[in-house]
Short mmCIF file of C-alpha atoms and ligand atoms in Angstrom, two decimals:
data_model
loop_
_atom_site.label_atom_id
_atom_site.label_comp_id
_atom_site.label_asym_id
_atom_site.label_seq_id
_atom_site.Cartn_x
_atom_site.Cartn_y
_atom_site.Cartn_z
CA MET A 55 42.12 227.17 112.80
CA PRO A 56 38.80 227.56 114.65
CA SER A 57 35.86 225.86 112.97
CA GLN A 58 33.78 227.79 110.45
CA LYS A 59 30.79 225.54 111.02
CA THR A 60 28.10 227.72 112.58
CA ILE A 61 26.78 225.04 114.95
CA LEU A 62 30.27 224.41 116.35
CA ARG A 63 30.79 228.16 116.76
CA ALA A 64 27.54 228.52 118.70
CA LEU A 65 28.46 225.50 120.83
CA ALA A 66 31.81 227.14 121.59
CA GLY A 67 29.88 230.08 123.02
CA GLU A 68 29.83 232.51 120.12
CA THR A 69 26.82 234.80 119.62
CA LEU A 70 26.05 234.74 115.89
CA PRO A 71 24.01 237.32 113.94
CA VAL A 72 21.87 234.53 112.48
CA PRO A 73 21.42 231.44 114.65
CA PRO A 74 22.28 228.10 113.03
CA ILE A 75 19.22 225.90 112.58
CA TRP A 76 18.28 222.24 112.47
CA MET A 77 15.16 220.39 113.54
CA MET A 78 14.47 217.36 115.75
CA ARG A 79 13.10 214.47 113.63
CA GLN A 80 14.05 216.41 110.49
CA ALA A 81 14.33 213.05 108.71
CA GLY A 82 10.85 211.65 109.14
CA ARG A 83 7.42 210.79 107.87
CA TYR A 84 6.37 214.38 106.99
CA LEU A 85 8.78 214.05 104.00
CA PRO A 86 7.57 212.02 100.99
CA GLU A 87 11.17 211.07 100.16
CA TYR A 88 11.58 209.62 103.69
CA ARG A 89 8.43 207.50 103.28
CA ALA A 90 9.70 206.22 99.93
CA THR A 91 13.09 205.19 101.38
CA ARG A 92 11.47 203.57 104.43
CA ASP A 93 9.23 201.55 102.09
CA MET A 94 12.32 200.48 100.19
CA ALA A 95 13.93 199.33 103.47
CA GLY A 96 10.74 197.44 104.41
CA ASP A 97 10.34 198.73 107.96
CA PHE A 98 11.75 201.27 110.39
CA LEU A 99 14.34 199.03 112.07
CA SER A 100 15.68 197.75 108.73
CA LEU A 101 16.06 201.41 107.75
CA CYS A 102 18.07 202.06 110.94
CA TYR A 103 20.36 199.07 110.30
CA THR A 104 20.97 199.59 106.55
CA PRO A 105 23.78 202.18 106.44
CA GLU A 106 23.25 203.34 102.83
CA LEU A 107 19.53 203.94 103.42
CA ALA A 108 19.95 205.45 106.90
CA ALA A 109 22.54 207.84 105.43
CA GLU A 110 20.16 208.63 102.56
CA VAL A 111 17.29 209.67 104.87
CA THR A 112 19.73 211.69 107.01
CA LEU A 113 20.79 213.60 103.89
CA GLN A 114 17.27 214.22 102.54
CA PRO A 115 16.39 217.20 104.77
CA ILE A 116 19.87 218.66 104.18
CA ARG A 117 19.34 218.57 100.41
CA ARG A 118 15.79 219.92 100.62
CA PHE A 119 16.28 222.64 103.25
CA GLY A 120 20.01 223.21 103.76
CA PHE A 121 19.90 222.80 107.55
CA ASP A 122 23.15 223.64 109.38
CA ALA A 123 23.28 220.21 111.02
CA ALA A 124 22.39 216.65 110.11
CA ILE A 125 21.39 214.25 112.87
CA LEU A 126 22.34 210.62 112.42
CA PHE A 127 19.29 208.53 111.55
CA ALA A 128 18.85 205.82 114.18
CA ASP A 129 16.74 205.40 117.33
CA ILE A 130 17.33 205.58 121.07
CA LEU A 131 15.93 202.05 121.43
CA LEU A 132 18.75 200.40 119.48
CA VAL A 133 20.82 200.39 122.70
CA PRO A 134 18.33 198.20 124.63
CA GLN A 135 18.29 195.89 121.60
CA ALA A 136 22.11 195.78 121.61
CA LEU A 137 21.94 194.89 125.33
CA GLY A 138 19.86 191.85 124.39
CA LEU A 139 16.20 192.91 124.54
CA ASP A 140 13.78 192.08 121.75
CA LEU A 141 12.59 195.23 119.95
CA TRP A 142 9.87 195.68 117.38
CA PHE A 143 7.55 198.46 116.22
CA GLU A 144 3.80 197.93 116.09
CA THR A 145 2.45 199.93 113.17
CA GLY A 146 0.58 202.97 114.39
CA GLU A 147 1.35 202.15 118.04
CA GLY A 148 5.06 202.64 118.57
CA PRO A 149 7.83 200.54 120.08
CA ARG A 150 7.54 197.24 121.96
CA LEU A 151 10.38 195.59 123.90
CA SER A 152 10.95 192.61 126.14
CA THR A 153 11.36 193.95 129.67
CA VAL A 154 13.82 194.24 132.56
CA THR A 155 12.03 194.28 135.92
CA THR A 156 14.07 191.97 138.19
CA ALA A 157 17.68 191.43 139.28
CA SER A 158 17.78 188.26 137.17
CA ASP A 159 16.54 190.13 134.03
CA LEU A 160 19.35 192.61 134.66
CA ALA A 161 21.89 189.80 135.02
CA GLU A 162 20.79 188.37 131.67
CA LEU A 163 21.59 191.54 129.71
CA ARG A 164 24.58 191.31 127.41
CA PRO A 165 27.82 192.94 128.58
CA VAL A 166 28.49 196.44 127.32
CA SER A 167 31.51 195.18 125.35
CA ASP A 168 29.07 193.21 123.13
CA ILE A 169 26.88 196.13 122.01
CA HIS A 170 29.04 197.00 118.98
CA GLN A 171 28.08 193.71 117.30
CA THR A 172 24.53 195.01 116.97
CA LEU A 173 25.38 198.68 116.56
CA SER A 174 28.20 198.51 113.99
CA PRO A 175 25.85 199.39 111.07
CA VAL A 176 25.11 202.67 112.87
CA TYR A 177 28.83 203.49 112.94
CA GLU A 178 28.98 202.73 109.22
CA THR A 179 26.11 205.20 108.66
CA VAL A 180 28.16 207.83 110.51
CA ARG A 181 31.21 207.11 108.34
CA ILE A 182 29.18 207.49 105.14
CA LEU A 183 27.72 210.78 106.40
CA ALA A 184 31.11 212.15 107.43
CA ARG A 185 32.18 211.65 103.78
CA GLU A 186 29.03 212.84 102.06
CA LEU A 187 27.76 215.82 104.04
CA PRO A 188 28.47 219.31 102.67
CA PRO A 189 31.54 220.84 104.37
CA GLU A 190 29.46 223.48 106.19
CA THR A 191 27.05 220.94 107.74
CA THR A 192 27.71 219.60 111.25
CA LEU A 193 27.10 215.90 111.95
CA ILE A 194 25.30 215.23 115.24
CA GLY A 195 25.31 211.77 116.82
CA PHE A 196 22.91 210.88 119.64
CA ALA A 197 21.70 208.43 122.23
CA GLY A 198 18.83 208.26 124.68
CA ALA A 199 19.65 209.32 128.23
CA PRO A 200 19.62 206.46 130.76
CA TRP A 201 16.37 207.39 132.52
CA THR A 202 14.39 207.66 129.27
CA VAL A 203 15.88 204.44 127.87
CA ALA A 204 15.19 202.68 131.21
CA THR A 205 11.51 203.72 131.08
CA TYR A 206 11.12 201.76 127.82
CA MET A 207 13.17 198.78 129.05
CA ILE A 208 11.09 198.48 132.22
CA ALA A 209 7.64 199.02 130.68
CA GLY A 210 8.32 197.37 127.32
CA ARG A 211 6.68 200.33 125.59
CA GLY A 212 6.08 204.06 125.81
CA THR A 213 4.00 205.08 128.83
CA PRO A 214 2.19 208.36 129.51
CA ASP A 215 3.53 208.77 133.07
CA GLN A 216 6.51 206.33 133.16
CA GLY A 217 4.60 204.53 135.92
CA PRO A 218 6.38 201.15 135.68
CA ALA A 219 9.82 202.79 135.92
CA HIS A 220 8.77 204.87 138.93
CA ALA A 221 7.36 201.71 140.53
CA LEU A 222 10.62 199.78 140.10
CA LEU A 223 12.56 202.75 141.46
CA ALA A 224 10.33 202.74 144.55
CA GLN A 225 10.30 198.94 145.08
CA ASP A 226 13.78 197.76 144.07
CA ARG A 227 16.18 200.66 143.96
CA ALA A 228 19.25 198.40 143.61
CA THR A 229 17.97 196.78 140.41
CA PHE A 230 16.81 200.14 139.08
CA GLN A 231 20.22 201.71 139.81
CA GLY A 232 21.96 198.70 138.26
CA LEU A 233 19.95 199.18 135.08
CA ILE A 234 20.74 202.91 134.96
CA ASP A 235 24.45 202.13 135.44
CA ARG A 236 24.43 199.53 132.66
CA ILE A 237 22.72 201.93 130.23
CA THR A 238 25.15 204.69 131.26
CA GLU A 239 28.17 202.50 130.42
CA ALA A 240 26.60 201.36 127.14
CA THR A 241 25.84 204.96 126.18
CA ILE A 242 29.44 206.03 126.79
CA ALA A 243 30.68 203.18 124.58
CA TYR A 244 28.05 203.87 121.88
CA LEU A 245 28.64 207.63 121.70
CA SER A 246 32.42 207.16 121.78
CA ALA A 247 32.13 204.86 118.77
CA GLN A 248 29.93 207.40 116.96
CA ILE A 249 32.55 210.10 117.59
CA GLU A 250 35.34 207.81 116.37
CA ALA A 251 33.30 207.21 113.20
CA GLY A 252 32.94 210.96 112.57
CA ALA A 253 30.16 212.49 114.72
CA GLU A 254 31.21 216.07 115.57
CA VAL A 255 28.66 216.71 118.33
CA VAL A 256 26.58 214.33 120.43
CA LYS A 257 23.15 214.86 121.92
CA LEU A 258 21.50 213.03 124.83
CA PHE A 259 17.71 212.75 124.53
CA ASP A 260 16.06 212.59 127.96
CA SER A 261 12.50 212.81 126.70
CA TRP A 262 10.92 211.82 130.01
CA ALA A 263 13.15 213.83 132.39
CA GLY A 264 10.08 215.92 133.26
CA SER A 265 8.53 213.10 135.26
CA LEU A 266 11.48 213.07 137.69
CA THR A 267 11.20 215.43 140.64
CA GLY A 268 13.40 216.50 143.55
CA ARG A 269 16.24 214.14 144.36
CA ASP A 270 15.19 211.70 141.64
CA PHE A 271 15.87 214.41 139.05
CA ASP A 272 19.37 214.87 140.52
CA ASP A 273 20.07 211.13 140.68
CA PHE A 274 18.56 209.93 137.41
CA ALA A 275 18.46 212.92 135.02
CA ILE A 276 21.53 214.93 136.09
CA ALA A 277 23.97 212.32 137.46
CA PRO A 278 23.97 209.88 134.48
CA ALA A 279 24.20 212.76 131.97
CA ARG A 280 27.09 214.21 133.97
CA LYS A 281 28.87 210.87 134.03
CA ILE A 282 28.42 210.32 130.28
CA THR A 283 29.54 213.86 129.47
CA ALA A 284 32.64 213.61 131.67
CA ALA A 285 33.66 210.25 130.17
CA LEU A 286 33.21 211.54 126.61
CA LYS A 287 35.14 214.73 127.37
CA ALA A 288 38.00 212.67 128.82
CA ARG A 289 38.14 210.45 125.72
CA HIS A 290 37.30 213.03 123.08
CA PRO A 291 38.30 216.50 124.29
CA GLY A 292 36.66 219.26 122.28
CA VAL A 293 33.60 217.28 121.13
CA PRO A 294 30.57 219.25 122.31
CA VAL A 295 27.67 217.64 124.17
CA ILE A 296 24.04 218.80 123.97
CA ALA A 297 21.74 217.64 126.79
CA PHE A 298 17.96 217.61 126.30
CA PRO A 299 16.15 216.93 129.58
CA ARG A 300 12.70 217.50 128.14
CA GLY A 301 10.14 218.88 130.56
CA ALA A 302 12.72 220.05 133.11
CA GLY A 303 10.87 223.37 133.58
CA GLU A 304 12.51 225.54 136.24
CA ARG A 305 15.19 222.89 136.65
CA PHE A 306 16.67 223.91 133.28
CA GLU A 307 18.39 226.67 135.26
CA GLY A 308 21.95 225.71 136.22
CA LEU A 309 22.01 222.53 134.09
CA HIS A 310 25.01 223.52 131.92
CA ALA A 311 27.17 223.47 135.04
CA ALA A 312 25.41 220.55 136.74
CA ILE A 313 25.79 218.26 133.69
CA GLY A 314 28.96 219.77 132.22
CA ALA A 315 27.19 220.07 128.83
CA ASP A 316 28.07 222.67 126.20
CA CYS A 317 24.44 223.23 125.33
CA ILE A 318 21.06 222.71 126.96
CA ALA A 319 18.22 221.97 124.57
CA LEU A 320 14.91 223.47 125.67
CA ASP A 321 11.40 222.22 125.03
CA ASP A 322 8.57 224.69 124.54
CA GLY A 323 7.28 224.23 128.09
CA VAL A 324 9.47 227.20 129.08
CA SER A 325 9.24 230.62 127.46
CA ALA A 326 12.20 231.80 125.41
CA GLU A 327 12.30 235.02 127.46
CA TRP A 328 12.54 233.11 130.75
CA ALA A 329 15.16 230.73 129.32
CA ALA A 330 17.24 233.62 127.91
CA ALA A 331 17.38 235.15 131.38
CA HIS A 332 17.85 231.98 133.41
CA VAL A 333 19.44 229.27 131.24
CA GLN A 334 21.39 230.99 128.45
CA ARG A 335 23.63 232.61 131.07
CA GLY A 336 25.16 229.16 131.52
CA GLY A 337 26.04 228.69 127.84
CA CYS A 338 24.57 227.85 124.47
CA VAL A 339 20.88 226.97 124.32
CA GLN A 340 18.96 225.14 121.63
CA GLY A 341 15.26 225.45 120.83
CA ASN A 342 12.44 226.09 121.34
CA LEU A 343 9.73 226.84 118.77
CA ALA A 344 6.55 224.83 119.45
CA SER A 345 6.41 222.04 116.86
CA PRO A 346 2.65 222.39 116.08
CA HIS A 347 3.62 225.52 114.09
CA MET A 348 5.03 223.10 111.50
CA VAL A 349 1.44 221.89 110.99
CA THR A 350 -0.37 225.22 111.16
CA GLY A 351 2.12 227.63 109.56
CA GLY A 352 1.10 231.16 108.53
CA LYS A 353 1.53 234.41 110.37
CA ALA A 354 1.54 232.73 113.78
CA LEU A 355 4.57 230.65 112.75
CA ILE A 356 6.44 233.71 111.47
CA GLU A 357 5.74 235.68 114.66
CA ALA A 358 6.63 232.82 116.97
CA ALA A 359 9.90 232.05 115.12
CA ARG A 360 10.91 235.72 115.22
CA ALA A 361 10.11 235.88 118.94
CA VAL A 362 12.31 232.86 119.71
CA ARG A 363 15.15 234.25 117.63
CA LEU A 364 14.90 237.69 119.25
CA ALA A 365 14.68 236.36 122.80
CA PHE A 366 17.94 234.42 122.39
CA ALA A 367 19.76 236.99 120.18
CA GLY A 368 21.98 238.17 123.05
CA GLY A 369 23.85 234.88 123.47
CA PRO A 370 24.82 231.60 121.85
CA HIS A 371 21.75 229.93 120.33
CA ILE A 372 20.93 227.08 117.97
CA PHE A 373 17.44 227.45 116.56
CA ASN A 374 15.31 224.29 116.80
CA LEU A 375 11.84 223.09 117.71
CA GLY A 376 10.87 222.28 121.30
CA HIS A 377 10.24 218.65 120.29
CA GLY A 378 10.29 216.55 117.13
CA ILE A 379 8.35 217.54 114.02
CA THR A 380 5.21 215.42 113.64
CA PRO A 381 4.19 213.32 110.61
CA ASP A 382 1.25 215.65 109.80
CA ALA A 383 3.57 218.68 109.35
CA ASP A 384 3.78 220.50 106.02
CA PRO A 385 7.30 220.74 104.52
CA ALA A 386 6.37 224.24 103.24
CA ASN A 387 6.09 225.39 106.86
CA VAL A 388 9.59 224.10 107.56
CA GLN A 389 10.87 226.24 104.68
CA LEU A 390 8.93 229.22 106.06
CA MET A 391 10.53 228.72 109.50
CA ILE A 392 14.02 228.59 107.97
CA ASP A 393 13.41 231.70 105.81
CA THR A 394 12.10 233.57 108.86
CA VAL A 395 15.06 232.60 111.04
CA ARG A 396 17.58 233.54 108.34
CA GLU A 397 16.04 236.88 107.36
CA PRO A 398 18.14 239.95 108.24
CA LEU A 399 16.82 241.60 111.42
O1 LIG B 418 15.81 213.45 115.06
C1 LIG B 418 16.09 212.72 114.09
O2 LIG B 418 15.70 212.98 112.92
C2 LIG B 418 17.03 211.54 114.30
C3 LIG B 418 16.44 210.24 114.42
C4 LIG B 418 15.65 209.93 115.67
C5 LIG B 418 14.53 209.06 115.65
N1 LIG B 418 14.12 208.85 116.93
C6 LIG B 418 13.94 208.46 114.43
C7 LIG B 418 12.59 207.87 114.52
C8 LIG B 418 15.86 210.29 116.99
C9 LIG B 418 16.88 211.26 117.58
C10 LIG B 418 14.89 209.61 117.78
C11 LIG B 418 14.83 209.70 119.24
C12 LIG B 418 13.80 208.98 119.96
N2 LIG B 418 13.25 207.75 119.68
C13 LIG B 418 13.25 209.41 121.19
C14 LIG B 418 13.65 210.66 121.92
C15 LIG B 418 13.16 211.90 121.28
C16 LIG B 418 11.70 212.15 121.40
O3 LIG B 418 11.04 212.18 120.34
O4 LIG B 418 11.22 212.37 122.50
C17 LIG B 418 12.32 208.45 121.61
C18 LIG B 418 11.47 208.51 122.85
C19 LIG B 418 12.35 207.40 120.65
C20 LIG B 418 11.59 206.13 120.69
C21 LIG B 418 10.68 206.02 119.55
N3 LIG B 418 11.09 205.81 118.23
C22 LIG B 418 9.28 206.11 119.55
C23 LIG B 418 8.43 206.38 120.79
C24 LIG B 418 8.86 205.94 118.24
C25 LIG B 418 7.44 205.84 117.75
C26 LIG B 418 6.76 207.16 117.73
C27 LIG B 418 6.59 207.66 116.33
O5 LIG B 418 6.89 208.84 116.08
O6 LIG B 418 6.11 206.86 115.50
C28 LIG B 418 10.01 205.81 117.43
C29 LIG B 418 10.03 205.65 115.97
C30 LIG B 418 10.86 206.62 115.18
N4 LIG B 418 12.12 207.02 115.50
C31 LIG B 418 10.47 207.21 113.95
C32 LIG B 418 11.57 208.00 113.52
C33 LIG B 418 11.69 208.78 112.25
C34 LIG B 418 9.17 206.98 113.21
C35 LIG B 418 9.23 205.60 112.65
C36 LIG B 418 8.63 205.46 111.26
O7 LIG B 418 9.25 205.89 110.28
O8 LIG B 418 7.53 204.87 111.21
#
């Protein structure tokens, strides 16, 4: 029997009268119940590695808002940690990692077969969620895409322009390619294990794809995503893949086919009208309400949410923000977005 879950129907190419909806970073600091559970865990990484608490924060936005999908609570930087890098979060500043910048750093990384030792609590979180989620809610697993993960492994932190990664690419392409290949293999193993534990969809976050241009975009945004998607489809036929090459701009066009993904997630750097004409022809799209509306709310939010819904109404669409919700957002605005998206046209 075909699935009744609305997200899976949209991913299979169905045009629905009301688009299913979830939100990037829906489990996060804008929710008081998230902050309370994180305090109980002690810190962000302990929250990620404590399955009962990670499952709890994943479920919180489902209970409060009834989203159509839950996204596993974890972080894209757990994979570098599983490959042997040190990882910590500086309060108010973001992630810090030990770095990979030479062939010998690359040689010191742990083999891909070892990553499950570190990541097994994440799989346990997925198993808990597969049991506890309401039957209509889809469980989405995720990983960072190789380029984005590499930018953090090379710089040891977030960077505004991904300068250190571009520099390594220019100076030592063999080491850079070796790092991309290692992350690609680790991501296949990690996402496969999430699917085996119960993830029904997986999403690849390529947050910094927009700083790749020309052939580099082909080689380091498209090619690794294509390889990961093909490997997952071979091992787990029927499990949909969402690719999110944030900042791709005009290069969003044709990406369903280029990557082999079931859905392309759009940021708000492209208009919904343009994306409906140029990207949605290739398959399901996800997005792309600008996330600052979750802070400002009001009439502007209602109008913008209706405009996104209307623009994509002629094809398969999963409603979402263009990027993650920010800690200063008001939960009441999230409810207003959901009510607007679900109102009869
Ligand atoms: O979307 C979800 O709700 C699922 C969980 C999730 C988190 N991070 C939890 C998180 C997902 C999918 C991510 C992805 C992620 N992590 C990305 C790609 C998506 C994007 O936002 O572009 C990146 C680049 C990271 C790396 C990362 N993790 C950074 C740069 C930071 C610090 C920035 C910040 O918002 O503080 C994190 C921390 C992080 N990951 C938090 C959450 C809820 C905040 C940590 C806290 O509770 O203090």
